[in-house]
Amino acid sequence: DTGVSQDPRHKITKRGQNVTFRCDPISEHNRLYWYRQTLGQGPEFLTYFQNEAQLEKSRLLSDRFSAERPKGSFSTLEIQRTEQGDSAMYLCASSLEVGATYEQYFGPGTRLTVT
Amino acid sequence: AQSVAQPEDQVNVAEGNPLTVKCTYSVSGNPYLFWYVQYPNRGLQFLLKYITGDNLVKGSYGFEAEFNKSQTSFHLKKPSALVSDSALYFCAVRSLTDSWGKLQFGAGTQVVVTP
C-alpha cells in the first residue's frame, strides 16, 4: 500500500491556460473523490467516481472542469481557461467500502496558483 | 443538507495537558463521523471514525472522540498533548443516506501545543 499519489504537487499557470492534474489511488480502492481546499477552509467535494463511472458532480464543478477515470484506475482533473479564483489545493481521495471501512485516504494534493 | 461546525478557529494548550477539539454536525438520518489531521502542505491524514456502536472511539496517536447523538457532537480528545500534535484538525460528516459517500468538512481548528 503506497498510498494515494498526486502529480504535480505544485502548478503555477497564467490565467486562461489549461491545466491537468493526475491522481493515482490506492490500488484496490474502487471509489475516488476530488475535493478543493482554499485557504482557511475545509475541503469541498467536487466529484466522485465508482470504478470508471463518474456518479456525482458538485455545483462547484463548472463547465470548465472535467474529470475522468479511464479503466477505473488513475484519474485526471482538467481545468480549462483557468481563472484566479481557481487557485486552491486540489485533493484526491480513495476508499474501499467493505465492511465498516468508510474512511477516505487522501493524497498530498496539488497546489494550483493562477497568476 | 449536511453541515459541520468547528466553533474554535484555534486551540492553544500546553504540552502534557488535555486537548479537546469541538465539532457539532447536522445531517439527515444517522451520521458517519470522521476526524482528519493536516500538517503544512500535506494532505489529510485519517485519525478516527464513528460508524456505529460504542460512543467512545479510539484512533491513531492516542486520540479519541466521543459521539453524542442528543447534542449532535463529536469532540476530539487527547489526554496528554504533545508538541508534535500541533496541526490543523478537520471534522467531517457523511450521511448514511448518501450512498456516494462524499464528506462534508468543517472549517478546521488549528491546534497549537506549546512546550
mmCIF file with all atom_site columns, C-alpha atoms in Angstrom:
data_model
loop_
_atom_site.group_PDB
_atom_site.id
_atom_site.type_symbol
_atom_site.label_atom_id
_atom_site.label_alt_id
_atom_site.label_comp_id
_atom_site.label_asym_id
_atom_site.label_entity_id
_atom_site.label_seq_id
_atom_site.pdbx_PDB_ins_code
_atom_site.Cartn_x
_atom_site.Cartn_y
_atom_site.Cartn_z
_atom_site.occupancy
_atom_site.B_iso_or_equiv
_atom_site.pdbx_formal_charge
_atom_site.auth_seq_id
_atom_site.auth_comp_id
_atom_site.auth_asym_id
_atom_site.auth_atom_id
_atom_site.pdbx_PDB_model_num
ATOM 1   C CA . ASP A 1 1   ? 0.000   0.000  0.000   1.00 0.00 ? 1   ASP A CA 1
ATOM 2   C CA . THR A 1 2   ? 1.840   3.043  -1.271  1.00 0.00 ? 2   THR A CA 1
ATOM 3   C CA . GLY A 1 3   ? -0.961  5.495  -0.522  1.00 0.00 ? 3   GLY A CA 1
ATOM 4   C CA . VAL A 1 4   ? -2.673  7.983  -2.802  1.00 0.00 ? 4   VAL A CA 1
ATOM 5   C CA . SER A 1 5   ? -0.309  9.956  -5.017  1.00 0.00 ? 5   SER A CA 1
ATOM 6   C CA . GLN A 1 6   ? -0.908  13.167 -6.925  1.00 0.00 ? 6   GLN A CA 1
ATOM 7   C CA . ASP A 1 7   ? 1.059   14.879 -9.642  1.00 0.00 ? 7   ASP A CA 1
ATOM 8   C CA . PRO A 1 8   ? 2.189   17.593 -9.860  1.00 0.00 ? 8   PRO A CA 1
ATOM 9   C CA . ARG A 1 9   ? 2.478   18.797 -6.281  1.00 0.00 ? 9   ARG A CA 1
ATOM 10  C CA . HIS A 1 10  ? 2.582   22.409 -7.366  1.00 0.00 ? 10  HIS A CA 1
ATOM 11  C CA . LYS A 1 11  ? 1.414   24.149 -10.529 1.00 0.00 ? 11  LYS A CA 1
ATOM 12  C CA . ILE A 1 12  ? 1.740   27.809 -11.408 1.00 0.00 ? 12  ILE A CA 1
ATOM 13  C CA . THR A 1 13  ? -0.106  28.892 -14.514 1.00 0.00 ? 13  THR A CA 1
ATOM 14  C CA . LYS A 1 14  ? -1.260  32.054 -16.189 1.00 0.00 ? 14  LYS A CA 1
ATOM 15  C CA . ARG A 1 15  ? -4.904  32.953 -16.361 1.00 0.00 ? 15  ARG A CA 1
ATOM 16  C CA . GLY A 1 16  ? -6.556  31.446 -19.408 1.00 0.00 ? 16  GLY A CA 1
ATOM 17  C CA . GLN A 1 17  ? -4.272  28.429 -19.646 1.00 0.00 ? 17  GLN A CA 1
ATOM 18  C CA . ASN A 1 18  ? -5.439  24.824 -19.276 1.00 0.00 ? 18  ASN A CA 1
ATOM 19  C CA . VAL A 1 19  ? -4.060  22.572 -16.544 1.00 0.00 ? 19  VAL A CA 1
ATOM 20  C CA . THR A 1 20  ? -4.394  18.865 -15.838 1.00 0.00 ? 20  THR A CA 1
ATOM 21  C CA . PHE A 1 21  ? -3.793  17.058 -12.574 1.00 0.00 ? 21  PHE A CA 1
ATOM 22  C CA . ARG A 1 22  ? -3.356  13.354 -12.015 1.00 0.00 ? 22  ARG A CA 1
ATOM 23  C CA . CYS A 1 23  ? -4.351  11.153 -9.087  1.00 0.00 ? 23  CYS A CA 1
ATOM 24  C CA . ASP A 1 24  ? -3.296  7.556  -8.500  1.00 0.00 ? 24  ASP A CA 1
ATOM 25  C CA . PRO A 1 25  ? -5.493  5.981  -5.823  1.00 0.00 ? 25  PRO A CA 1
ATOM 26  C CA . ILE A 1 26  ? -4.675  3.058  -3.570  1.00 0.00 ? 26  ILE A CA 1
ATOM 27  C CA . SER A 1 27  ? -4.708  0.146  -5.981  1.00 0.00 ? 27  SER A CA 1
ATOM 28  C CA . GLU A 1 28  ? -7.582  -1.915 -4.591  1.00 0.00 ? 28  GLU A CA 1
ATOM 29  C CA . HIS A 1 29  ? -9.853  1.072  -3.920  1.00 0.00 ? 29  HIS A CA 1
ATOM 30  C CA . ASN A 1 30  ? -12.894 1.363  -6.164  1.00 0.00 ? 30  ASN A CA 1
ATOM 31  C CA . ARG A 1 31  ? -14.055 4.825  -5.096  1.00 0.00 ? 31  ARG A CA 1
ATOM 32  C CA . LEU A 1 32  ? -12.227 8.013  -5.996  1.00 0.00 ? 32  LEU A CA 1
ATOM 33  C CA . TYR A 1 33  ? -13.087 11.574 -4.924  1.00 0.00 ? 33  TYR A CA 1
ATOM 34  C CA . TRP A 1 34  ? -11.824 15.023 -5.839  1.00 0.00 ? 34  TRP A CA 1
ATOM 35  C CA . TYR A 1 35  ? -12.024 17.894 -3.360  1.00 0.00 ? 35  TYR A CA 1
ATOM 36  C CA . ARG A 1 36  ? -10.902 21.513 -3.456  1.00 0.00 ? 36  ARG A CA 1
ATOM 37  C CA . GLN A 1 37  ? -9.476  23.310 -0.441  1.00 0.00 ? 37  GLN A CA 1
ATOM 38  C CA . THR A 1 38  ? -8.964  27.050 -0.227  1.00 0.00 ? 38  THR A CA 1
ATOM 39  C CA . LEU A 1 39  ? -7.001  28.843 2.465   1.00 0.00 ? 39  LEU A CA 1
ATOM 40  C CA . GLY A 1 40  ? -8.726  28.752 5.835   1.00 0.00 ? 40  GLY A CA 1
ATOM 41  C CA . GLN A 1 41  ? -11.426 26.348 4.715   1.00 0.00 ? 41  GLN A CA 1
ATOM 42  C CA . GLY A 1 42  ? -12.084 22.660 4.869   1.00 0.00 ? 42  GLY A CA 1
ATOM 43  C CA . PRO A 1 43  ? -12.063 20.594 1.691   1.00 0.00 ? 43  PRO A CA 1
ATOM 44  C CA . GLU A 1 44  ? -15.141 20.904 -0.531  1.00 0.00 ? 44  GLU A CA 1
ATOM 45  C CA . PHE A 1 45  ? -16.426 18.000 -2.606  1.00 0.00 ? 45  PHE A CA 1
ATOM 46  C CA . LEU A 1 46  ? -16.042 18.297 -6.374  1.00 0.00 ? 46  LEU A CA 1
ATOM 47  C CA . THR A 1 47  ? -16.765 14.904 -7.923  1.00 0.00 ? 47  THR A CA 1
ATOM 48  C CA . TYR A 1 48  ? -16.879 11.154 -7.305  1.00 0.00 ? 48  TYR A CA 1
ATOM 49  C CA . PHE A 1 49  ? -16.088 8.031  -9.311  1.00 0.00 ? 49  PHE A CA 1
ATOM 50  C CA . GLN A 1 50  ? -17.121 4.468  -8.649  1.00 0.00 ? 50  GLN A CA 1
ATOM 51  C CA . ASN A 1 51  ? -14.697 2.473  -10.768 1.00 0.00 ? 51  ASN A CA 1
ATOM 52  C CA . GLU A 1 52  ? -14.729 4.346  -14.103 1.00 0.00 ? 52  GLU A CA 1
ATOM 53  C CA . ALA A 1 53  ? -18.196 5.882  -13.744 1.00 0.00 ? 53  ALA A CA 1
ATOM 54  C CA . GLN A 1 54  ? -18.485 9.499  -12.647 1.00 0.00 ? 54  GLN A CA 1
ATOM 55  C CA . LEU A 1 55  ? -21.570 9.347  -10.436 1.00 0.00 ? 55  LEU A CA 1
ATOM 56  C CA . GLU A 1 56  ? -21.786 12.739 -8.795  1.00 0.00 ? 56  GLU A CA 1
ATOM 57  C CA . LYS A 1 57  ? -20.622 16.264 -9.532  1.00 0.00 ? 57  LYS A CA 1
ATOM 58  C CA . SER A 1 58  ? -20.800 19.271 -7.263  1.00 0.00 ? 58  SER A CA 1
ATOM 59  C CA . ARG A 1 59  ? -22.238 22.577 -8.384  1.00 0.00 ? 59  ARG A CA 1
ATOM 60  C CA . LEU A 1 60  ? -18.718 23.882 -7.753  1.00 0.00 ? 60  LEU A CA 1
ATOM 61  C CA . LEU A 1 61  ? -17.612 21.976 -10.840 1.00 0.00 ? 61  LEU A CA 1
ATOM 62  C CA . SER A 1 62  ? -18.273 24.461 -13.605 1.00 0.00 ? 62  SER A CA 1
ATOM 63  C CA . ASP A 1 63  ? -18.218 23.620 -17.308 1.00 0.00 ? 63  ASP A CA 1
ATOM 64  C CA . ARG A 1 64  ? -14.509 24.480 -17.349 1.00 0.00 ? 64  ARG A CA 1
ATOM 65  C CA . PHE A 1 65  ? -13.768 21.488 -15.149 1.00 0.00 ? 65  PHE A CA 1
ATOM 66  C CA . SER A 1 66  ? -13.715 17.911 -16.377 1.00 0.00 ? 66  SER A CA 1
ATOM 67  C CA . ALA A 1 67  ? -12.645 14.727 -14.681 1.00 0.00 ? 67  ALA A CA 1
ATOM 68  C CA . GLU A 1 68  ? -12.027 11.249 -15.982 1.00 0.00 ? 68  GLU A CA 1
ATOM 69  C CA . ARG A 1 69  ? -11.085 7.874  -14.584 1.00 0.00 ? 69  ARG A CA 1
ATOM 70  C CA . PRO A 1 70  ? -10.309 5.629  -17.527 1.00 0.00 ? 70  PRO A CA 1
ATOM 71  C CA . LYS A 1 71  ? -10.439 1.911  -16.772 1.00 0.00 ? 71  LYS A CA 1
ATOM 72  C CA . GLY A 1 72  ? -11.193 2.660  -13.151 1.00 0.00 ? 72  GLY A CA 1
ATOM 73  C CA . SER A 1 73  ? -7.562  3.272  -12.266 1.00 0.00 ? 73  SER A CA 1
ATOM 74  C CA . PHE A 1 74  ? -5.938  6.713  -12.120 1.00 0.00 ? 74  PHE A CA 1
ATOM 75  C CA . SER A 1 75  ? -7.978  9.881  -12.512 1.00 0.00 ? 75  SER A CA 1
ATOM 76  C CA . THR A 1 76  ? -7.342  13.236 -14.143 1.00 0.00 ? 76  THR A CA 1
ATOM 77  C CA . LEU A 1 77  ? -8.877  16.603 -13.369 1.00 0.00 ? 77  LEU A CA 1
ATOM 78  C CA . GLU A 1 78  ? -8.620  19.220 -16.101 1.00 0.00 ? 78  GLU A CA 1
ATOM 79  C CA . ILE A 1 79  ? -9.376  22.904 -15.720 1.00 0.00 ? 79  ILE A CA 1
ATOM 80  C CA . GLN A 1 80  ? -9.780  24.853 -18.934 1.00 0.00 ? 80  GLN A CA 1
ATOM 81  C CA . ARG A 1 81  ? -9.307  28.615 -19.237 1.00 0.00 ? 81  ARG A CA 1
ATOM 82  C CA . THR A 1 82  ? -8.108  28.956 -15.670 1.00 0.00 ? 82  THR A CA 1
ATOM 83  C CA . GLU A 1 83  ? -9.217  31.907 -13.571 1.00 0.00 ? 83  GLU A CA 1
ATOM 84  C CA . GLN A 1 84  ? -7.620  33.399 -10.482 1.00 0.00 ? 84  GLN A CA 1
ATOM 85  C CA . GLY A 1 85  ? -10.484 32.020 -8.419  1.00 0.00 ? 85  GLY A CA 1
ATOM 86  C CA . ASP A 1 86  ? -9.343  28.514 -9.327  1.00 0.00 ? 86  ASP A CA 1
ATOM 87  C CA . SER A 1 87  ? -6.252  28.958 -7.146  1.00 0.00 ? 87  SER A CA 1
ATOM 88  C CA . ALA A 1 88  ? -6.564  26.308 -4.449  1.00 0.00 ? 88  ALA A CA 1
ATOM 89  C CA . MET A 1 89  ? -5.304  22.960 -3.242  1.00 0.00 ? 89  MET A CA 1
ATOM 90  C CA . TYR A 1 90  ? -6.876  20.109 -5.199  1.00 0.00 ? 90  TYR A CA 1
ATOM 91  C CA . LEU A 1 91  ? -7.105  16.928 -3.159  1.00 0.00 ? 91  LEU A CA 1
ATOM 92  C CA . CYS A 1 92  ? -7.780  13.404 -4.327  1.00 0.00 ? 92  CYS A CA 1
ATOM 93  C CA . ALA A 1 93  ? -9.033  10.655 -2.030  1.00 0.00 ? 93  ALA A CA 1
ATOM 94  C CA . SER A 1 94  ? -9.859  6.999  -2.443  1.00 0.00 ? 94  SER A CA 1
ATOM 95  C CA . SER A 1 95  ? -11.782 4.437  -0.441  1.00 0.00 ? 95  SER A CA 1
ATOM 96  C CA . LEU A 1 96  ? -12.918 0.839  -0.453  1.00 0.00 ? 96  LEU A CA 1
ATOM 97  C CA . GLU A 1 97  ? -16.354 0.388  1.038   1.00 0.00 ? 97  GLU A CA 1
ATOM 98  C CA . VAL A 1 98  ? -16.205 -3.066 2.509   1.00 0.00 ? 98  VAL A CA 1
ATOM 99  C CA . GLY A 1 99  ? -17.499 -3.928 5.935   1.00 0.00 ? 99  GLY A CA 1
ATOM 100 C CA . ALA A 1 100 ? -17.139 -0.875 8.149   1.00 0.00 ? 100 ALA A CA 1
ATOM 101 C CA . THR A 1 101 ? -14.247 0.721  6.267   1.00 0.00 ? 101 THR A CA 1
ATOM 102 C CA . TYR A 1 102 ? -15.753 4.009  5.148   1.00 0.00 ? 102 TYR A CA 1
ATOM 103 C CA . GLU A 1 103 ? -12.785 6.287  5.603   1.00 0.00 ? 103 GLU A CA 1
ATOM 104 C CA . GLN A 1 104 ? -11.240 8.067  2.665   1.00 0.00 ? 104 GLN A CA 1
ATOM 105 C CA . TYR A 1 105 ? -7.493  8.252  2.237   1.00 0.00 ? 105 TYR A CA 1
ATOM 106 C CA . PHE A 1 106 ? -6.133  11.484 0.852   1.00 0.00 ? 106 PHE A CA 1
ATOM 107 C CA . GLY A 1 107 ? -3.202  12.264 -1.365  1.00 0.00 ? 107 GLY A CA 1
ATOM 108 C CA . PRO A 1 108 ? -0.787  15.139 -0.701  1.00 0.00 ? 108 PRO A CA 1
ATOM 109 C CA . GLY A 1 109 ? -2.691  17.465 -3.016  1.00 0.00 ? 109 GLY A CA 1
ATOM 110 C CA . THR A 1 110 ? -1.837  19.654 -5.992  1.00 0.00 ? 110 THR A CA 1
ATOM 111 C CA . ARG A 1 111 ? -1.499  23.336 -5.163  1.00 0.00 ? 111 ARG A CA 1
ATOM 112 C CA . LEU A 1 112 ? -2.618  25.462 -8.112  1.00 0.00 ? 112 LEU A CA 1
ATOM 113 C CA . THR A 1 113 ? -1.674  29.116 -8.372  1.00 0.00 ? 113 THR A CA 1
ATOM 114 C CA . VAL A 1 114 ? -3.220  31.114 -11.209 1.00 0.00 ? 114 VAL A CA 1
ATOM 115 C CA . THR A 1 115 ? -1.433  34.391 -11.907 1.00 0.00 ? 115 THR A CA 1
ATOM 116 C CA . ALA B 2 1   ? -28.276 19.323 3.661   1.00 0.00 ? 1   ALA B CA 1
ATOM 117 C CA . GLN B 2 2   ? -25.460 18.299 5.943   1.00 0.00 ? 2   GLN B CA 1
ATOM 118 C CA . SER B 2 3   ? -23.105 20.644 7.751   1.00 0.00 ? 3   SER B CA 1
ATOM 119 C CA . VAL B 2 4   ? -20.286 20.615 10.257  1.00 0.00 ? 4   VAL B CA 1
ATOM 120 C CA . ALA B 2 5   ? -19.326 23.339 12.717  1.00 0.00 ? 5   ALA B CA 1
ATOM 121 C CA . GLN B 2 6   ? -15.977 23.653 14.425  1.00 0.00 ? 6   GLN B CA 1
ATOM 122 C CA . PRO B 2 7   ? -16.572 26.621 16.734  1.00 0.00 ? 7   PRO B CA 1
ATOM 123 C CA . GLU B 2 8   ? -12.931 27.317 17.550  1.00 0.00 ? 8   GLU B CA 1
ATOM 124 C CA . ASP B 2 9   ? -10.528 28.616 14.924  1.00 0.00 ? 9   ASP B CA 1
ATOM 125 C CA . GLN B 2 10  ? -7.595  27.844 17.213  1.00 0.00 ? 10  GLN B CA 1
ATOM 126 C CA . VAL B 2 11  ? -6.979  25.878 20.390  1.00 0.00 ? 11  VAL B CA 1
ATOM 127 C CA . ASN B 2 12  ? -3.906  26.558 22.490  1.00 0.00 ? 12  ASN B CA 1
ATOM 128 C CA . VAL B 2 13  ? -2.730  24.003 25.024  1.00 0.00 ? 13  VAL B CA 1
ATOM 129 C CA . ALA B 2 14  ? 0.450   23.358 26.981  1.00 0.00 ? 14  ALA B CA 1
ATOM 130 C CA . GLU B 2 15  ? 2.290   20.103 26.372  1.00 0.00 ? 15  GLU B CA 1
ATOM 131 C CA . GLY B 2 16  ? 1.097   17.409 28.746  1.00 0.00 ? 16  GLY B CA 1
ATOM 132 C CA . ASN B 2 17  ? -2.325  18.980 29.232  1.00 0.00 ? 17  ASN B CA 1
ATOM 133 C CA . PRO B 2 18  ? -5.569  17.514 27.884  1.00 0.00 ? 18  PRO B CA 1
ATOM 134 C CA . LEU B 2 19  ? -6.590  18.559 24.395  1.00 0.00 ? 19  LEU B CA 1
ATOM 135 C CA . THR B 2 20  ? -10.181 18.915 23.178  1.00 0.00 ? 20  THR B CA 1
ATOM 136 C CA . VAL B 2 21  ? -11.277 19.995 19.713  1.00 0.00 ? 21  VAL B CA 1
ATOM 137 C CA . LYS B 2 22  ? -15.005 20.575 19.331  1.00 0.00 ? 22  LYS B CA 1
ATOM 138 C CA . CYS B 2 23  ? -17.274 19.518 16.469  1.00 0.00 ? 23  CYS B CA 1
ATOM 139 C CA . THR B 2 24  ? -21.034 19.629 16.008  1.00 0.00 ? 24  THR B CA 1
ATOM 140 C CA . TYR B 2 25  ? -22.889 18.382 12.970  1.00 0.00 ? 25  TYR B CA 1
ATOM 141 C CA . SER B 2 26  ? -26.209 18.442 11.178  1.00 0.00 ? 26  SER B CA 1
ATOM 142 C CA . VAL B 2 27  ? -27.220 15.613 8.882   1.00 0.00 ? 27  VAL B CA 1
ATOM 143 C CA . SER B 2 28  ? -30.310 13.796 7.679   1.00 0.00 ? 28  SER B CA 1
ATOM 144 C CA . GLY B 2 29  ? -30.548 10.460 9.369   1.00 0.00 ? 29  GLY B CA 1
ATOM 145 C CA . ASN B 2 30  ? -27.704 8.747  11.164  1.00 0.00 ? 30  ASN B CA 1
ATOM 146 C CA . PRO B 2 31  ? -24.198 10.070 10.580  1.00 0.00 ? 31  PRO B CA 1
ATOM 147 C CA . TYR B 2 32  ? -20.833 8.633  9.838   1.00 0.00 ? 32  TYR B CA 1
ATOM 148 C CA . LEU B 2 33  ? -18.302 10.933 11.539  1.00 0.00 ? 33  LEU B CA 1
ATOM 149 C CA . PHE B 2 34  ? -14.591 11.348 10.957  1.00 0.00 ? 34  PHE B CA 1
ATOM 150 C CA . TRP B 2 35  ? -11.592 13.293 12.206  1.00 0.00 ? 35  TRP B CA 1
ATOM 151 C CA . TYR B 2 36  ? -8.644  14.140 9.984   1.00 0.00 ? 36  TYR B CA 1
ATOM 152 C CA . VAL B 2 37  ? -5.398  15.991 10.678  1.00 0.00 ? 37  VAL B CA 1
ATOM 153 C CA . GLN B 2 38  ? -3.467  18.110 8.204   1.00 0.00 ? 38  GLN B CA 1
ATOM 154 C CA . TYR B 2 39  ? 0.163   19.131 8.519   1.00 0.00 ? 39  TYR B CA 1
ATOM 155 C CA . PRO B 2 40  ? 1.505   22.092 6.464   1.00 0.00 ? 40  PRO B CA 1
ATOM 156 C CA . ASN B 2 41  ? 1.499   21.476 2.711   1.00 0.00 ? 41  ASN B CA 1
ATOM 157 C CA . ARG B 2 42  ? 0.269   17.939 3.214   1.00 0.00 ? 42  ARG B CA 1
ATOM 158 C CA . GLY B 2 43  ? -2.922  16.055 2.508   1.00 0.00 ? 43  GLY B CA 1
ATOM 159 C CA . LEU B 2 44  ? -5.370  14.981 5.171   1.00 0.00 ? 44  LEU B CA 1
ATOM 160 C CA . GLN B 2 45  ? -4.487  12.070 7.408   1.00 0.00 ? 45  GLN B CA 1
ATOM 161 C CA . PHE B 2 46  ? -7.274  9.907  8.834   1.00 0.00 ? 46  PHE B CA 1
ATOM 162 C CA . LEU B 2 47  ? -7.394  9.791  12.661  1.00 0.00 ? 47  LEU B CA 1
ATOM 163 C CA . LEU B 2 48  ? -10.608 8.012  13.627  1.00 0.00 ? 48  LEU B CA 1
ATOM 164 C CA . LYS B 2 49  ? -14.253 7.402  12.769  1.00 0.00 ? 49  LYS B CA 1
ATOM 165 C CA . TYR B 2 50  ? -17.623 6.721  14.321  1.00 0.00 ? 50  TYR B CA 1
ATOM 166 C CA . ILE B 2 51  ? -19.869 4.405  12.328  1.00 0.00 ? 51  ILE B CA 1
ATOM 167 C CA . THR B 2 52  ? -21.964 2.627  14.925  1.00 0.00 ? 52  THR B CA 1
ATOM 168 C CA . GLY B 2 53  ? -21.661 1.009  18.335  1.00 0.00 ? 53  GLY B CA 1
ATOM 169 C CA . ASP B 2 54  ? -19.666 2.368  21.276  1.00 0.00 ? 54  ASP B CA 1
ATOM 170 C CA . ASN B 2 55  ? -19.929 6.148  21.522  1.00 0.00 ? 55  ASN B CA 1
ATOM 171 C CA . LEU B 2 56  ? -16.254 6.447  22.507  1.00 0.00 ? 56  LEU B CA 1
ATOM 172 C CA . VAL B 2 57  ? -13.964 5.630  19.615  1.00 0.00 ? 57  VAL B CA 1
ATOM 173 C CA . LYS B 2 58  ? -10.200 5.390  19.733  1.00 0.00 ? 58  LYS B CA 1
ATOM 174 C CA . GLY B 2 59  ? -7.888  6.253  16.897  1.00 0.00 ? 59  GLY B CA 1
ATOM 175 C CA . SER B 2 60  ? -4.330  6.911  15.908  1.00 0.00 ? 60  SER B CA 1
ATOM 176 C CA . TYR B 2 61  ? -1.649  8.632  18.019  1.00 0.00 ? 61  TYR B CA 1
ATOM 177 C CA . GLY B 2 62  ? -3.635  8.418  21.266  1.00 0.00 ? 62  GLY B CA 1
ATOM 178 C CA . PHE B 2 63  ? -6.627  10.398 20.020  1.00 0.00 ? 63  PHE B CA 1
ATOM 179 C CA . GLU B 2 64  ? -10.199 9.500  20.868  1.00 0.00 ? 64  GLU B CA 1
ATOM 180 C CA . ALA B 2 65  ? -13.594 11.027 20.190  1.00 0.00 ? 65  ALA B CA 1
ATOM 181 C CA . GLU B 2 66  ? -16.999 10.819 21.799  1.00 0.00 ? 66  GLU B CA 1
ATOM 182 C CA . PHE B 2 67  ? -20.181 10.663 19.772  1.00 0.00 ? 67  PHE B CA 1
ATOM 183 C CA . ASN B 2 68  ? -23.138 12.361 21.463  1.00 0.00 ? 68  ASN B CA 1
ATOM 184 C CA . LYS B 2 69  ? -26.322 11.920 19.470  1.00 0.00 ? 69  LYS B CA 1
ATOM 185 C CA . SER B 2 70  ? -28.503 14.187 21.621  1.00 0.00 ? 70  SER B CA 1
ATOM 186 C CA . GLN B 2 71  ? -26.028 17.060 21.338  1.00 0.00 ? 71  GLN B CA 1
ATOM 187 C CA . THR B 2 72  ? -25.071 16.172 17.738  1.00 0.00 ? 72  THR B CA 1
ATOM 188 C CA . SER B 2 73  ? -21.430 16.449 18.720  1.00 0.00 ? 73  SER B CA 1
ATOM 189 C CA . PHE B 2 74  ? -18.258 14.508 18.033  1.00 0.00 ? 74  PHE B CA 1
ATOM 190 C CA . HIS B 2 75  ? -15.472 16.133 20.046  1.00 0.00 ? 75  HIS B CA 1
ATOM 191 C CA . LEU B 2 76  ? -11.868 15.018 19.575  1.00 0.00 ? 76  LEU B CA 1
ATOM 192 C CA . LYS B 2 77  ? -9.787  14.458 22.694  1.00 0.00 ? 77  LYS B CA 1
ATOM 193 C CA . LYS B 2 78  ? -6.307  13.541 23.761  1.00 0.00 ? 78  LYS B CA 1
ATOM 194 C CA . PRO B 2 79  ? -5.425  13.091 27.438  1.00 0.00 ? 79  PRO B CA 1
ATOM 195 C CA . SER B 2 80  ? -1.892  14.477 27.157  1.00 0.00 ? 80  SER B CA 1
ATOM 196 C CA . ALA B 2 81  ? -0.959  16.709 24.221  1.00 0.00 ? 81  ALA B CA 1
ATOM 197 C CA . LEU B 2 82  ? 2.431   16.661 22.504  1.00 0.00 ? 82  LEU B CA 1
ATOM 198 C CA . VAL B 2 83  ? 4.151   19.491 20.651  1.00 0.00 ? 83  VAL B CA 1
ATOM 199 C CA . SER B 2 84  ? 4.003   17.261 17.575  1.00 0.00 ? 84  SER B CA 1
ATOM 200 C CA . ASP B 2 85  ? 0.179   17.361 17.756  1.00 0.00 ? 85  ASP B CA 1
ATOM 201 C CA . SER B 2 86  ? 0.309   20.954 16.538  1.00 0.00 ? 86  SER B CA 1
ATOM 202 C CA . ALA B 2 87  ? -1.586  20.848 13.246  1.00 0.00 ? 87  ALA B CA 1
ATOM 203 C CA . LEU B 2 88  ? -4.910  21.631 11.579  1.00 0.00 ? 88  LEU B CA 1
ATOM 204 C CA . TYR B 2 89  ? -7.773  19.318 12.541  1.00 0.00 ? 89  TYR B CA 1
ATOM 205 C CA . PHE B 2 90  ? -10.889 18.718 10.481  1.00 0.00 ? 90  PHE B CA 1
ATOM 206 C CA . CYS B 2 91  ? -14.154 17.101 11.482  1.00 0.00 ? 91  CYS B CA 1
ATOM 207 C CA . ALA B 2 92  ? -16.211 15.557 8.662   1.00 0.00 ? 92  ALA B CA 1
ATOM 208 C CA . VAL B 2 93  ? -19.655 14.019 8.350   1.00 0.00 ? 93  VAL B CA 1
ATOM 209 C CA . ARG B 2 94  ? -21.314 11.724 5.878   1.00 0.00 ? 94  ARG B CA 1
ATOM 210 C CA . SER B 2 95  ? -24.973 10.805 5.857   1.00 0.00 ? 95  SER B CA 1
ATOM 211 C CA . LEU B 2 96  ? -25.940 7.126  5.811   1.00 0.00 ? 96  LEU B CA 1
ATOM 212 C CA . THR B 2 97  ? -28.497 8.057  3.160   1.00 0.00 ? 97  THR B CA 1
ATOM 213 C CA . ASP B 2 98  ? -25.736 9.279  0.845   1.00 0.00 ? 98  ASP B CA 1
ATOM 214 C CA . SER B 2 99  ? -24.640 6.160  -0.982  1.00 0.00 ? 99  SER B CA 1
ATOM 215 C CA . TRP B 2 100 ? -21.969 8.072  -2.854  1.00 0.00 ? 100 TRP B CA 1
ATOM 216 C CA . GLY B 2 101 ? -20.103 8.806  0.337   1.00 0.00 ? 101 GLY B CA 1
ATOM 217 C CA . LYS B 2 102 ? -18.996 12.388 -0.083  1.00 0.00 ? 102 LYS B CA 1
ATOM 218 C CA . LEU B 2 103 ? -17.704 14.080 3.059   1.00 0.00 ? 103 LEU B CA 1
ATOM 219 C CA . GLN B 2 104 ? -18.780 17.456 4.398   1.00 0.00 ? 104 GLN B CA 1
ATOM 220 C CA . PHE B 2 105 ? -15.918 19.078 6.292   1.00 0.00 ? 105 PHE B CA 1
ATOM 221 C CA . GLY B 2 106 ? -15.794 21.725 8.960   1.00 0.00 ? 106 GLY B CA 1
ATOM 222 C CA . ALA B 2 107 ? -13.585 24.791 8.502   1.00 0.00 ? 107 ALA B CA 1
ATOM 223 C CA . GLY B 2 108 ? -10.868 23.310 10.661  1.00 0.00 ? 108 GLY B CA 1
ATOM 224 C CA . THR B 2 109 ? -9.326  24.055 14.050  1.00 0.00 ? 109 THR B CA 1
ATOM 225 C CA . GLN B 2 110 ? -5.665  24.974 14.384  1.00 0.00 ? 110 GLN B CA 1
ATOM 226 C CA . VAL B 2 111 ? -4.127  23.277 17.406  1.00 0.00 ? 111 VAL B CA 1
ATOM 227 C CA . VAL B 2 112 ? -1.044  24.855 18.927  1.00 0.00 ? 112 VAL B CA 1
ATOM 228 C CA . VAL B 2 113 ? 0.764   22.896 21.619  1.00 0.00 ? 113 VAL B CA 1
ATOM 229 C CA . THR B 2 114 ? 3.443   24.846 23.448  1.00 0.00 ? 114 THR B CA 1
ATOM 230 C CA . PRO B 2 115 ? 6.386   23.223 25.265  1.00 0.00 ? 115 PRO B CA 1
#
